[in-house]
PDB file of C-alpha atoms and ligand atoms in Angstrom:
ATOM      1  CA  MET M   1      23.131 -16.614  14.235  1.00 75.00           C
ATOM      2  CA  SER M   2      19.722 -17.208  12.332  1.00 91.00           C
ATOM      3  CA  ILE M   3      17.541 -14.048  12.446  1.00 96.00           C
ATOM      4  CA  THR M   4      13.812 -14.117  11.806  1.00 97.00           C
ATOM      5  CA  ILE M   5      12.370 -11.136  10.565  1.00 98.00           C
ATOM      6  CA  ALA M   6       8.471 -10.907  10.537  1.00 98.00           C
ATOM      7  CA  LEU M   7       7.456  -8.598   7.746  1.00 98.00           C
ATOM      8  CA  THR M   8       4.027  -7.144   8.572  1.00 98.00           C
ATOM      9  CA  GLY M   9       1.811  -4.519   7.092  1.00 98.00           C
ATOM     10  CA  ASN M  10      -1.487  -3.423   5.598  1.00 98.00           C
ATOM     11  CA  PRO M  11      -2.721  -5.187   2.199  1.00 97.00           C
ATOM     12  CA  ASN M  12      -1.364  -3.272  -0.622  1.00 97.00           C
ATOM     13  CA  SER M  13       1.559  -1.491   1.532  1.00 98.00           C
ATOM     14  CA  GLY M  14       4.015  -3.083  -1.045  1.00 98.00           C
ATOM     15  CA  LYS M  15       4.646  -6.193   1.221  1.00 97.00           C
ATOM     16  CA  THR M  16       4.665  -9.033  -1.372  1.00 96.00           C
ATOM     17  CA  THR M  17       6.977  -6.534  -3.761  1.00 97.00           C
ATOM     18  CA  MET M  18       9.612  -6.223  -1.014  1.00 97.00           C
ATOM     19  CA  PHE M  19       9.377  -9.614   0.000  1.00 97.00           C
ATOM     20  CA  ASN M  20      10.139 -10.869  -3.700  1.00 96.00           C
ATOM     21  CA  ASP M  21      12.775  -8.184  -4.154  1.00 96.00           C
ATOM     22  CA  LEU M  22      14.310  -9.311  -0.493  1.00 97.00           C
ATOM     23  CA  THR M  23      14.149 -13.371  -0.799  1.00 96.00           C
ATOM     24  CA  GLY M  24      14.251 -13.761  -4.864  1.00 93.00           C
ATOM     25  CA  SER M  25      13.465 -17.510  -5.552  1.00 81.00           C
ATOM     26  CA  ASN M  26      14.659 -18.551  -2.155  1.00 84.00           C
ATOM     27  CA  GLN M  27      10.905 -18.711  -1.205  1.00 92.00           C
ATOM     28  CA  TYR M  28       8.730 -21.496   0.336  1.00 94.00           C
ATOM     29  CA  VAL M  29       4.833 -21.055   0.329  1.00 93.00           C
ATOM     30  CA  GLY M  30       2.226 -23.213   1.813  1.00 93.00           C
ATOM     31  CA  ASN M  31      -0.690 -22.741   4.398  1.00 94.00           C
ATOM     32  CA  TRP M  32      -0.689 -21.736   7.793  1.00 93.00           C
ATOM     33  CA  PRO M  33      -2.817 -24.420   9.915  1.00 90.00           C
ATOM     34  CA  GLY M  34      -6.075 -24.861  10.000  1.00 89.00           C
ATOM     35  CA  VAL M  35      -6.821 -21.822   7.567  1.00 92.00           C
ATOM     36  CA  THR M  36      -6.762 -20.902   4.243  1.00 91.00           C
ATOM     37  CA  VAL M  37      -4.344 -18.237   4.234  1.00 93.00           C
ATOM     38  CA  GLU M  38      -1.197 -18.328   2.554  1.00 92.00           C
ATOM     39  CA  LYS M  39       2.118 -19.063   4.318  1.00 93.00           C
ATOM     40  CA  LYS M  40       5.219 -17.578   2.634  1.00 95.00           C
ATOM     41  CA  MET M  41       8.930 -18.012   4.166  1.00 96.00           C
ATOM     42  CA  GLY M  42      11.867 -16.890   2.270  1.00 97.00           C
ATOM     43  CA  TYR M  43      15.877 -16.389   3.038  1.00 96.00           C
ATOM     44  CA  PHE M  44      17.390 -12.980   2.383  1.00 96.00           C
ATOM     45  CA  LYS M  45      19.321 -13.126  -1.056  1.00 94.00           C
ATOM     46  CA  ASP M  46      22.282 -11.179   0.471  1.00 92.00           C
ATOM     47  CA  GLU M  47      22.514 -13.305   3.747  1.00 93.00           C
ATOM     48  CA  LYS M  48      20.876 -17.119   3.751  1.00 91.00           C
ATOM     49  CA  GLU M  49      21.109 -16.879   7.592  1.00 94.00           C
ATOM     50  CA  ILE M  50      18.251 -14.379   7.701  1.00 97.00           C
ATOM     51  CA  GLN M  51      14.662 -15.714   7.358  1.00 97.00           C
ATOM     52  CA  ILE M  52      11.889 -13.519   6.262  1.00 97.00           C
ATOM     53  CA  GLN M  53       8.586 -14.557   7.327  1.00 97.00           C
ATOM     54  CA  ASP M  54       5.798 -12.805   5.543  1.00 97.00           C
ATOM     55  CA  LEU M  55       2.783 -12.213   7.386  1.00 97.00           C
ATOM     56  CA  PRO M  56      -0.634 -11.314   5.971  1.00 96.00           C
ATOM     57  CA  GLY M  57      -1.686  -8.116   5.394  1.00 97.00           C
ATOM     58  CA  ILE M  58      -3.368  -6.966   8.026  1.00 98.00           C
ATOM     59  CA  TYR M  59      -4.899  -3.365   9.465  1.00 97.00           C
ATOM     60  CA  SER M  60      -5.390  -4.406  13.353  1.00 97.00           C
ATOM     61  CA  LEU M  61      -4.044  -7.093  15.758  1.00 97.00           C
ATOM     62  CA  SER M  62      -7.628  -7.677  16.370  1.00 94.00           C
ATOM     63  CA  PRO M  63      -9.185 -11.239  16.555  1.00 91.00           C
ATOM     64  CA  TYR M  64     -11.653 -10.525  13.917  1.00 93.00           C
ATOM     65  CA  THR M  65     -10.253 -12.209  10.609  1.00 95.00           C
ATOM     66  CA  SER M  66      -7.933 -15.390   9.642  1.00 95.00           C
ATOM     67  CA  GLU M  67      -5.256 -13.109   8.768  1.00 96.00           C
ATOM     68  CA  GLU M  68      -5.283 -11.076  11.861  1.00 96.00           C
ATOM     69  CA  VAL M  69      -5.347 -14.074  14.220  1.00 95.00           C
ATOM     70  CA  VAL M  70      -2.352 -15.768  12.164  1.00 95.00           C
ATOM     71  CA  SER M  71      -0.211 -12.822  12.495  1.00 96.00           C
ATOM     72  CA  ARG M  72      -0.948 -12.050  16.071  1.00 95.00           C
ATOM     73  CA  ASN M  73      -0.136 -15.601  17.155  1.00 94.00           C
ATOM     74  CA  PHE M  74       2.894 -15.893  15.093  1.00 96.00           C
ATOM     75  CA  LEU M  75       4.151 -12.394  16.669  1.00 96.00           C
ATOM     76  CA  LEU M  76       2.846 -13.659  20.204  1.00 94.00           C
ATOM     77  CA  ASP M  77       4.014 -16.925  20.264  1.00 93.00           C
ATOM     78  CA  GLU M  78       6.938 -17.658  17.508  1.00 94.00           C
ATOM     79  CA  CYS M  79       8.913 -14.560  19.055  1.00 90.00           C
ATOM     80  CA  PRO M  80      10.559 -13.410  16.061  1.00 97.00           C
ATOM     81  CA  ASP M  81      13.683 -11.482  16.666  1.00 96.00           C
ATOM     82  CA  VAL M  82      12.653  -8.404  14.744  1.00 97.00           C
ATOM     83  CA  ILE M  83       9.494  -6.758  12.915  1.00 98.00           C
ATOM     84  CA  LEU M  84       9.902  -4.916   9.663  1.00 98.00           C
ATOM     85  CA  ASN M  85       6.770  -2.932   9.154  1.00 98.00           C
ATOM     86  CA  ILE M  86       5.770  -1.750   5.837  1.00 98.00           C
ATOM     87  CA  VAL M  87       4.037   1.682   5.916  1.00 98.00           C
ATOM     88  CA  ASP M  88       2.399   3.011   2.575  1.00 98.00           C
ATOM     89  CA  ALA M  89       3.574   6.461   2.752  1.00 98.00           C
ATOM     90  CA  SER M  90       0.906   7.661   0.652  1.00 97.00           C
ATOM     91  CA  ASN M  91      -1.704   6.139   2.987  1.00 97.00           C
ATOM     92  CA  ILE M  92       0.168   6.610   6.448  1.00 97.00           C
ATOM     93  CA  GLU M  93      -2.505   7.634   8.775  1.00 96.00           C
ATOM     94  CA  ARG M  94      -4.345   4.306   8.037  1.00 97.00           C
ATOM     95  CA  ASN M  95      -0.823   2.381   8.293  1.00 98.00           C
ATOM     96  CA  LEU M  96       0.481   3.831  11.375  1.00 98.00           C
ATOM     97  CA  TYR M  97      -2.718   2.631  13.072  1.00 98.00           C
ATOM     98  CA  LEU M  98      -1.300  -0.949  13.020  1.00 98.00           C
ATOM     99  CA  THR M  99       2.314   0.451  13.899  1.00 98.00           C
ATOM    100  CA  THR M 100       0.871   1.600  17.102  1.00 98.00           C
ATOM    101  CA  GLN M 101       0.029  -1.874  17.733  1.00 97.00           C
ATOM    102  CA  LEU M 102       3.210  -3.599  16.802  1.00 97.00           C
ATOM    103  CA  LEU M 103       5.329  -1.637  18.982  1.00 96.00           C
ATOM    104  CA  GLU M 104       3.474  -2.668  22.145  1.00 96.00           C
ATOM    105  CA  LEU M 105       4.144  -6.508  21.592  1.00 95.00           C
ATOM    106  CA  GLY M 106       7.779  -6.086  23.106  1.00 93.00           C
ATOM    107  CA  ILE M 107       9.386  -6.749  19.367  1.00 95.00           C
ATOM    108  CA  PRO M 108      11.910  -4.312  18.197  1.00 96.00           C
ATOM    109  CA  VAL M 109      10.237  -2.632  15.117  1.00 97.00           C
ATOM    110  CA  VAL M 110      12.125  -1.320  12.116  1.00 98.00           C
ATOM    111  CA  ILE M 111       9.676   0.732   9.787  1.00 98.00           C
ATOM    112  CA  ALA M 112       9.929   0.672   6.095  1.00 98.00           C
ATOM    113  CA  LEU M 113       8.120   3.781   4.741  1.00 98.00           C
ATOM    114  CA  ASN M 114       7.151   2.593   1.560  1.00 98.00           C
ATOM    115  CA  MET M 115       5.857   4.120  -1.728  1.00 98.00           C
ATOM    116  CA  ILE M 116       8.260   7.239  -1.183  1.00 98.00           C
ATOM    117  CA  ASP M 117       8.408   7.540  -4.768  1.00 98.00           C
ATOM    118  CA  VAL M 118       4.978   8.081  -4.750  1.00 98.00           C
ATOM    119  CA  ILE M 119       5.069  10.740  -1.605  1.00 97.00           C
ATOM    120  CA  ARG M 120       8.357  12.431  -3.845  1.00 97.00           C
ATOM    121  CA  LYS M 121       6.334  12.753  -7.106  1.00 97.00           C
ATOM    122  CA  ARG M 122       3.561  14.708  -5.304  1.00 95.00           C
ATOM    123  CA  GLY M 123       6.040  17.008  -3.845  1.00 96.00           C
ATOM    124  CA  ASP M 124       4.993  16.207  -0.261  1.00 96.00           C
ATOM    125  CA  THR M 125       7.908  15.444   2.333  1.00 96.00           C
ATOM    126  CA  ILE M 126       7.575  13.648   5.481  1.00 97.00           C
ATOM    127  CA  ASN M 127      10.127  14.207   8.397  1.00 97.00           C
ATOM    128  CA  ILE M 128      11.462  11.144   9.183  1.00 98.00           C
ATOM    129  CA  GLN M 129      13.472  12.005  12.203  1.00 97.00           C
ATOM    130  CA  GLU M 130      10.480  13.351  13.723  1.00 97.00           C
ATOM    131  CA  LEU M 131       8.841  10.335  13.059  1.00 97.00           C
ATOM    132  CA  GLU M 132      11.540   8.180  14.314  1.00 97.00           C
ATOM    133  CA  ARG M 133      11.388  10.304  17.521  1.00 96.00           C
ATOM    134  CA  VAL M 134       7.922  10.173  18.514  1.00 96.00           C
ATOM    135  CA  PHE M 135       7.443   6.165  17.377  1.00 96.00           C
ATOM    136  CA  GLY M 136      10.839   5.401  19.217  1.00 95.00           C
ATOM    137  CA  CYS M 137      11.707   2.764  16.486  1.00 95.00           C
ATOM    138  CA  PRO M 138      14.043   3.500  12.986  1.00 97.00           C
ATOM    139  CA  VAL M 139      12.400   4.592   9.911  1.00 98.00           C
ATOM    140  CA  PHE M 140      13.707   3.912   6.418  1.00 98.00           C
ATOM    141  CA  GLU M 141      12.139   5.403   3.305  1.00 98.00           C
ATOM    142  CA  THR M 142      11.659   2.678   0.637  1.00 98.00           C
ATOM    143  CA  SER M 143      10.222   2.145  -2.530  1.00 98.00           C
ATOM    144  CA  ALA M 144      10.025  -1.538  -3.053  1.00 98.00           C
ATOM    145  CA  LEU M 145       8.695  -1.030  -6.654  1.00 98.00           C
ATOM    146  CA  LEU M 146      12.054   0.796  -7.505  1.00 98.00           C
ATOM    147  CA  LYS M 147      14.297  -1.328  -5.270  1.00 98.00           C
ATOM    148  CA  GLU M 148      15.081   1.408  -3.177  1.00 98.00           C
ATOM    149  CA  GLY M 149      16.111   1.437   0.808  1.00 98.00           C
ATOM    150  CA  SER M 150      14.736  -1.915   1.289  1.00 98.00           C
ATOM    151  CA  ARG M 151      18.141  -3.627   2.233  1.00 97.00           C
ATOM    152  CA  GLU M 152      19.233  -0.619   4.497  1.00 98.00           C
ATOM    153  CA  ALA M 153      15.741  -1.419   6.245  1.00 98.00           C
ATOM    154  CA  VAL M 154      17.110  -5.104   6.682  1.00 98.00           C
ATOM    155  CA  ALA M 155      20.655  -4.155   8.078  1.00 97.00           C
ATOM    156  CA  LYS M 156      18.994  -2.123  10.535  1.00 97.00           C
ATOM    157  CA  ALA M 157      16.513  -4.497  11.956  1.00 97.00           C
ATOM    158  CA  VAL M 158      19.447  -7.035  11.724  1.00 96.00           C
ATOM    159  CA  GLU M 159      21.189  -5.116  13.702  1.00 96.00           C
ATOM    160  CA  LEU M 160      18.726  -4.428  16.523  1.00 95.00           C
ATOM    161  CA  ALA M 161      18.080  -8.456  16.476  1.00 95.00           C
ATOM    162  CA  LYS M 162      21.629  -8.855  17.163  1.00 92.00           C
ATOM    163  CA  MET M 163      21.219  -6.550  19.690  1.00 88.00           C
ATOM    164  CA  GLN M 164      18.564  -7.933  21.219  1.00 73.00           C
ATOM    165  CA  LYS M 165      17.410  -4.585  21.977  1.00 64.00           C
ATOM    166  CA  GLU M 166      13.885  -3.763  23.300  1.00 63.00           C
ATOM    167  CA  GLN M 167      11.958  -0.796  22.146  1.00 59.00           C
ATOM    168  CA  LYS M 168      13.084   2.285  23.208  1.00 64.00           C
ATOM    169  CA  HIS M 169       9.813   3.959  24.217  1.00 83.00           C
ATOM    170  CA  LEU M 170       6.345   3.605  23.555  1.00 90.00           C
ATOM    171  CA  PRO M 171       4.426   6.656  21.974  1.00 93.00           C
ATOM    172  CA  SER M 172       2.246   8.244  24.432  1.00 93.00           C
ATOM    173  CA  ILE M 173      -1.184   7.393  22.682  1.00 97.00           C
ATOM    174  CA  PHE M 174      -3.727   6.989  25.388  1.00 97.00           C
ATOM    175  CA  GLU M 175      -4.873   9.917  27.607  1.00 95.00           C
ATOM    176  CA  GLY M 176      -4.725   9.451  31.720  1.00 96.00           C
ATOM    177  CA  THR M 177      -8.038   7.376  32.847  1.00 97.00           C
ATOM    178  CA  VAL M 178      -7.149   4.865  30.017  1.00 98.00           C
ATOM    179  CA  GLU M 179      -3.509   4.365  31.214  1.00 97.00           C
ATOM    180  CA  HIS M 180      -4.528   4.301  34.882  1.00 97.00           C
ATOM    181  CA  SER M 181      -6.979   1.165  33.724  1.00 98.00           C
ATOM    182  CA  ILE M 182      -4.355  -0.440  31.614  1.00 98.00           C
ATOM    183  CA  ALA M 183      -1.748  -0.306  34.798  1.00 97.00           C
ATOM    184  CA  HIS M 184      -4.056  -2.007  36.805  1.00 98.00           C
ATOM    185  CA  ILE M 185      -4.804  -4.585  34.352  1.00 98.00           C
ATOM    186  CA  GLU M 186      -0.908  -4.918  33.806  1.00 98.00           C
ATOM    187  CA  GLU M 187      -0.503  -5.707  37.667  1.00 98.00           C
ATOM    188  CA  ILE M 188      -3.016  -8.331  37.762  1.00 97.00           C
ATOM    189  CA  ILE M 189      -1.383 -10.129  34.764  1.00 98.00           C
ATOM    190  CA  GLU M 190       2.017  -9.506  35.241  1.00 96.00           C
ATOM    191  CA  LYS M 191       2.940 -13.074  36.065  1.00 96.00           C
ATOM    192  CA  LEU M 192       1.323 -14.682  33.363  1.00 96.00           C
ATOM    193  CA  VAL M 193       2.875 -13.399  30.348  1.00 96.00           C
ATOM    194  CA  PRO M 194       6.279 -12.580  29.149  1.00 94.00           C
ATOM    195  CA  ALA M 195       7.580  -8.929  30.705  1.00 93.00           C
ATOM    196  CA  ASP M 196       7.778  -7.378  27.446  1.00 92.00           C
ATOM    197  CA  LYS M 197       4.459  -8.429  26.273  1.00 94.00           C
ATOM    198  CA  VAL M 198       2.527  -7.073  29.322  1.00 96.00           C
ATOM    199  CA  ARG M 199       1.337  -4.058  27.675  1.00 96.00           C
ATOM    200  CA  TRP M 200       0.279  -5.646  24.713  1.00 97.00           C
ATOM    201  CA  TYR M 201      -1.884  -8.377  26.685  1.00 97.00           C
ATOM    202  CA  ALA M 202      -3.359  -5.666  29.001  1.00 98.00           C
ATOM    203  CA  ILE M 203      -4.664  -3.630  26.251  1.00 98.00           C
ATOM    204  CA  LYS M 204      -6.377  -6.481  24.587  1.00 98.00           C
ATOM    205  CA  LEU M 205      -7.993  -7.293  27.786  1.00 98.00           C
ATOM    206  CA  PHE M 206      -8.980  -3.830  28.171  1.00 98.00           C
ATOM    207  CA  GLU M 207     -10.844  -4.358  24.757  1.00 98.00           C
ATOM    208  CA  ARG M 208     -12.503  -7.303  26.392  1.00 97.00           C
ATOM    209  CA  ASP M 209     -10.414  -9.672  23.548  1.00 96.00           C
ATOM    210  CA  ALA M 210     -12.253 -12.939  24.427  1.00 94.00           C
ATOM    211  CA  ASP M 211      -9.321 -15.110  22.628  1.00 94.00           C
ATOM    212  CA  ILE M 212      -7.171 -13.154  25.098  1.00 96.00           C
ATOM    213  CA  GLN M 213      -9.064 -13.930  28.032  1.00 95.00           C
ATOM    214  CA  GLU M 214      -9.138 -17.128  27.385  1.00 94.00           C
ATOM    215  CA  LYS M 215      -5.538 -17.874  26.593  1.00 95.00           C
ATOM    216  CA  LEU M 216      -4.543 -16.775  30.101  1.00 97.00           C
ATOM    217  CA  LYS M 217      -6.703 -18.966  31.530  1.00 96.00           C
ATOM    218  CA  LEU M 218      -8.142 -15.831  33.756  1.00 94.00           C
ATOM    219  CA  ASP M 219      -9.885 -16.895  36.639  1.00 94.00           C
ATOM    220  CA  ALA M 220     -13.321 -15.367  37.680  1.00 95.00           C
ATOM    221  CA  GLU M 221     -11.510 -13.064  40.182  1.00 96.00           C
ATOM    222  CA  GLN M 222      -9.023 -11.764  37.824  1.00 96.00           C
ATOM    223  CA  LEU M 223     -11.955 -11.033  35.611  1.00 96.00           C
ATOM    224  CA  ALA M 224     -14.120  -9.363  37.770  1.00 97.00           C
ATOM    225  CA  HIS M 225     -10.976  -6.995  38.780  1.00 97.00           C
ATOM    226  CA  ILE M 226     -10.251  -6.152  35.354  1.00 98.00           C
ATOM    227  CA  GLU M 227     -14.234  -5.739  34.516  1.00 98.00           C
ATOM    228  CA  GLU M 228     -14.209  -3.027  37.365  1.00 97.00           C
ATOM    229  CA  HIS M 229     -11.142  -1.420  35.687  1.00 97.00           C
ATOM    230  CA  ILE M 230     -12.524  -1.328  32.158  1.00 98.00           C
ATOM    231  CA  ALA M 231     -15.741  -0.427  33.548  1.00 98.00           C
ATOM    232  CA  ASN M 232     -14.667   2.590  35.316  1.00 97.00           C
ATOM    233  CA  CYS M 233     -12.948   3.737  32.607  1.00 97.00           C
ATOM    234  CA  GLU M 234     -16.101   3.795  30.353  1.00 98.00           C
ATOM    235  CA  LYS M 235     -17.951   5.708  32.906  1.00 97.00           C
ATOM    236  CA  ASP M 236     -15.480   8.430  32.946  1.00 97.00           C
ATOM    237  CA  LEU M 237     -15.117   8.625  29.137  1.00 97.00           C
ATOM    238  CA  ASP M 238     -18.802   7.545  28.310  1.00 97.00           C
ATOM    239  CA  ASP M 239     -17.683   5.129  25.623  1.00 98.00           C
ATOM    240  CA  ASP M 240     -17.028   1.682  25.089  1.00 98.00           C
ATOM    241  CA  SER M 241     -13.653   0.407  25.836  1.00 98.00           C
ATOM    242  CA  GLU M 242     -12.655  -0.659  22.366  1.00 97.00           C
ATOM    243  CA  SER M 243     -13.634   2.192  20.733  1.00 98.00           C
ATOM    244  CA  ILE M 244     -11.953   4.410  23.508  1.00 98.00           C
ATOM    245  CA  ILE M 245      -8.721   2.544  22.338  1.00 98.00           C
ATOM    246  CA  ILE M 246      -9.396   3.073  18.552  1.00 97.00           C
ATOM    247  CA  ASN M 247     -10.445   6.528  18.752  1.00 98.00           C
ATOM    248  CA  GLN M 248      -6.907   7.188  20.926  1.00 98.00           C
ATOM    249  CA  ARG M 249      -4.914   5.711  18.604  1.00 98.00           C
ATOM    250  CA  TYR M 250      -6.367   7.632  15.665  1.00 97.00           C
ATOM    251  CA  LEU M 251      -6.635  10.903  17.487  1.00 98.00           C
ATOM    252  CA  PHE M 252      -2.537  10.477  18.153  1.00 98.00           C
ATOM    253  CA  ILE M 253      -1.723   9.270  14.811  1.00 98.00           C
ATOM    254  CA  THR M 254      -3.948  12.356  13.252  1.00 97.00           C
ATOM    255  CA  LYS M 255      -2.298  14.791  15.388  1.00 97.00           C
ATOM    256  CA  GLN M 256       1.352  13.339  14.595  1.00 96.00           C
ATOM    257  CA  ILE M 257       0.553  13.560  10.650  1.00 95.00           C
ATOM    258  CA  GLU M 258      -0.262  17.178  10.662  1.00 95.00           C
ATOM    259  CA  ARG M 259       2.655  17.847  12.062  1.00 94.00           C
ATOM    260  CA  LEU M 260       5.349  15.591  10.058  1.00 95.00           C
ATOM    261  CA  VAL M 261       3.608  15.322   6.898  1.00 95.00           C
ATOM    262  CA  ILE M 262       4.205  18.591   4.673  1.00 93.00           C
ATOM    263  CA  LYS M 263       1.860  18.447   1.676  1.00 91.00           C
ATOM    264  CA  LYS M 264       3.112  20.582  -1.378  1.00 87.00           C
ATOM    265  CA  ASN M 265      -0.991  21.372  -2.584  1.00 78.00           C
ATOM    266  CA  ILE M 266      -2.115  22.458   1.013  1.00 69.00           C
ATOM    267  CA  GLY M 267      -3.230  26.299   0.804  1.00 57.00           C
ATOM    268  CA  GLU M 268      -3.523  25.907  -3.103  1.00 57.00           C
ATOM    269  CA  VAL M 269      -6.738  27.340  -4.535  1.00 58.00           C
ATOM    270  CA  THR M 270      -8.042  25.088  -7.283  1.00 50.00           C
ATOM    271  CA  LEU M 271      -9.437  27.183 -10.009  1.00 54.00           C
ATOM    272  CA  SER M 272     -12.260  25.204 -11.796  1.00 47.00           C
TER     273      SER M 272
HETATM  274  C1  BGO I 301       0.032  -3.124  -8.619  1.00 62.79           C
HETATM  275  N1  BGO I 301       5.963   2.372  -5.085  1.00 62.79           N
HETATM  276  C2  BGO I 301       5.135   2.023  -5.755  1.00 62.79           C
HETATM  277  N2  BGO I 301       5.008   3.254  -6.809  1.00 62.79           N
HETATM  278  N3  BGO I 301       4.132   1.530  -5.987  1.00 62.79           N
HETATM  279  C3  BGO I 301       4.566  -0.127  -5.127  1.00 62.79           C
HETATM  280  C4  BGO I 301       5.552   0.079  -4.465  1.00 62.79           C
HETATM  281  C5  BGO I 301       6.210   1.328  -4.285  1.00 62.79           C
HETATM  282  O1  BGO I 301       7.334   1.528  -3.177  1.00 62.79           O
HETATM  283  N4  BGO I 301       5.736  -1.030  -3.304  1.00 62.79           N
HETATM  284  C6  BGO I 301       4.545  -1.870  -4.345  1.00 62.79           C
HETATM  285  N5  BGO I 301       3.732  -0.972  -5.185  1.00 62.79           N
HETATM  286  P1  BGO I 301       1.795  -5.627  -3.179  1.00 62.79           P
HETATM  287  P2  BGO I 301       0.941  -6.211  -0.718  1.00 62.79           P
HETATM  288  C7  BGO I 301      -0.276  -2.706  -9.828  1.00 62.79           C
HETATM  289  O2  BGO I 301      -0.058  -4.492  -8.648  1.00 62.79           O
HETATM  290  O3  BGO I 301       3.530  -5.595  -3.286  1.00 62.79           O
HETATM  291  C8  BGO I 301       2.887  -1.480  -6.021  1.00 62.79           C
HETATM  292  O4  BGO I 301      -0.472  -6.314  -0.552  1.00 62.79           O
HETATM  293  C9  BGO I 301      -0.827  -2.899 -10.391  1.00 62.79           C
HETATM  294  N6  BGO I 301      -1.158  -4.368 -10.802  1.00 62.79           N
HETATM  295  O5  BGO I 301       3.416  -2.777  -7.378  1.00 62.79           O
HETATM  296  O6  BGO I 301       1.270  -6.480  -4.228  1.00 62.79           O
HETATM  297  C10 BGO I 301       2.809  -2.934  -6.260  1.00 62.79           C
HETATM  298  O7  BGO I 301       1.696  -7.591  -0.986  1.00 62.79           O
HETATM  299  C11 BGO I 301      -1.689  -2.487 -11.669  1.00 62.79           C
HETATM  300  O8  BGO I 301       0.979  -2.786  -7.594  1.00 62.79           O
HETATM  301  O9  BGO I 301       1.267  -5.156  -1.764  1.00 62.79           O
HETATM  302  C12 BGO I 301       1.605  -3.031  -6.679  1.00 62.79           C
HETATM  303  O10 BGO I 301       1.319  -5.328   0.745  1.00 62.79           O
HETATM  304  C13 BGO I 301      -1.074  -1.164 -11.970  1.00 62.79           C
HETATM  305  O11 BGO I 301       1.694  -1.302  -4.965  1.00 62.79           O
HETATM  306  C14 BGO I 301       0.906  -2.709  -4.972  1.00 62.79           C
HETATM  307  C15 BGO I 301      -0.791  -0.389 -10.659  1.00 62.79           C
HETATM  308  O12 BGO I 301       1.912  -4.106  -3.882  1.00 62.79           O
HETATM  309  C16 BGO I 301       0.689  -3.432  -4.222  1.00 62.79           C
HETATM  310  C17 BGO I 301      -0.159  -1.106  -9.603  1.00 62.79           C
HETATM  311  C18 BGO I 301      -1.868  -5.184 -11.518  1.00 62.79           C
END
């Protein structure tokens, strides 16, 4: 059985280092169609049946850069079996922002908490079990630089792909009013998109993502209904819908990080 793993993460999270370690010389480099973004695919050194698709480094699944569009189109339309999300543990807050979006795609996710050597050197610790519980997906500590942990993360990704298991549960990120509007949008589009991707599409429509509105070929009546639900929520929260989603994602992550990351130097007084 051939399996495709999509390697995703922020720029500088260590994706290239890990991709090179996992695939060695079994790499094929080209360009994504229509854009000058490099396309890299390779086969896992230890098991040639496993394809690893390296996606461009991105911060979000928004439609604003070629890298984001390439990545999200691949994840939506090419149906990889599993996502290996490289998270820079030394910059965990910003990196988990993308993770919250990947989890909504209905594809199993494994987190490779990379640069763990940097965290250890600082004397900090991250509560992995709790991170797994909150995000509902397996987390592996990795150091792509030291070639540690990546194979265990791939093995878990392959196991999830073979089981064709869905995401266990999604983290509770958005507050009631937002969830209410998203649920209404889900109802409107449920017959238009694959069942496991309804939530991702509904959130994008809530953000008024024009590419997604066009892709789903929504008629005027559907668009008007969706707009009504968005406008109600915006009125309640006195903010625009895209900012509401961004802010609530960051608020959720910040709250988790405060609990899950124990900094060695916190509270120490610097004498200078
Ligand atoms: C330079 N641990 C540590 N400590 N560093 C890592 C790890 C890890 O687990 N993984 C990657 N790096 P990319 P993207 C560099 O290039 O793979 C380092 O964008 C330097 N270069 O070695 O390129 C990796 O593909 C000069 O560092 O990331 C690289 O996701 C001085 O993180 C950087 C110091 O990795 C980005 C570092 C000339």
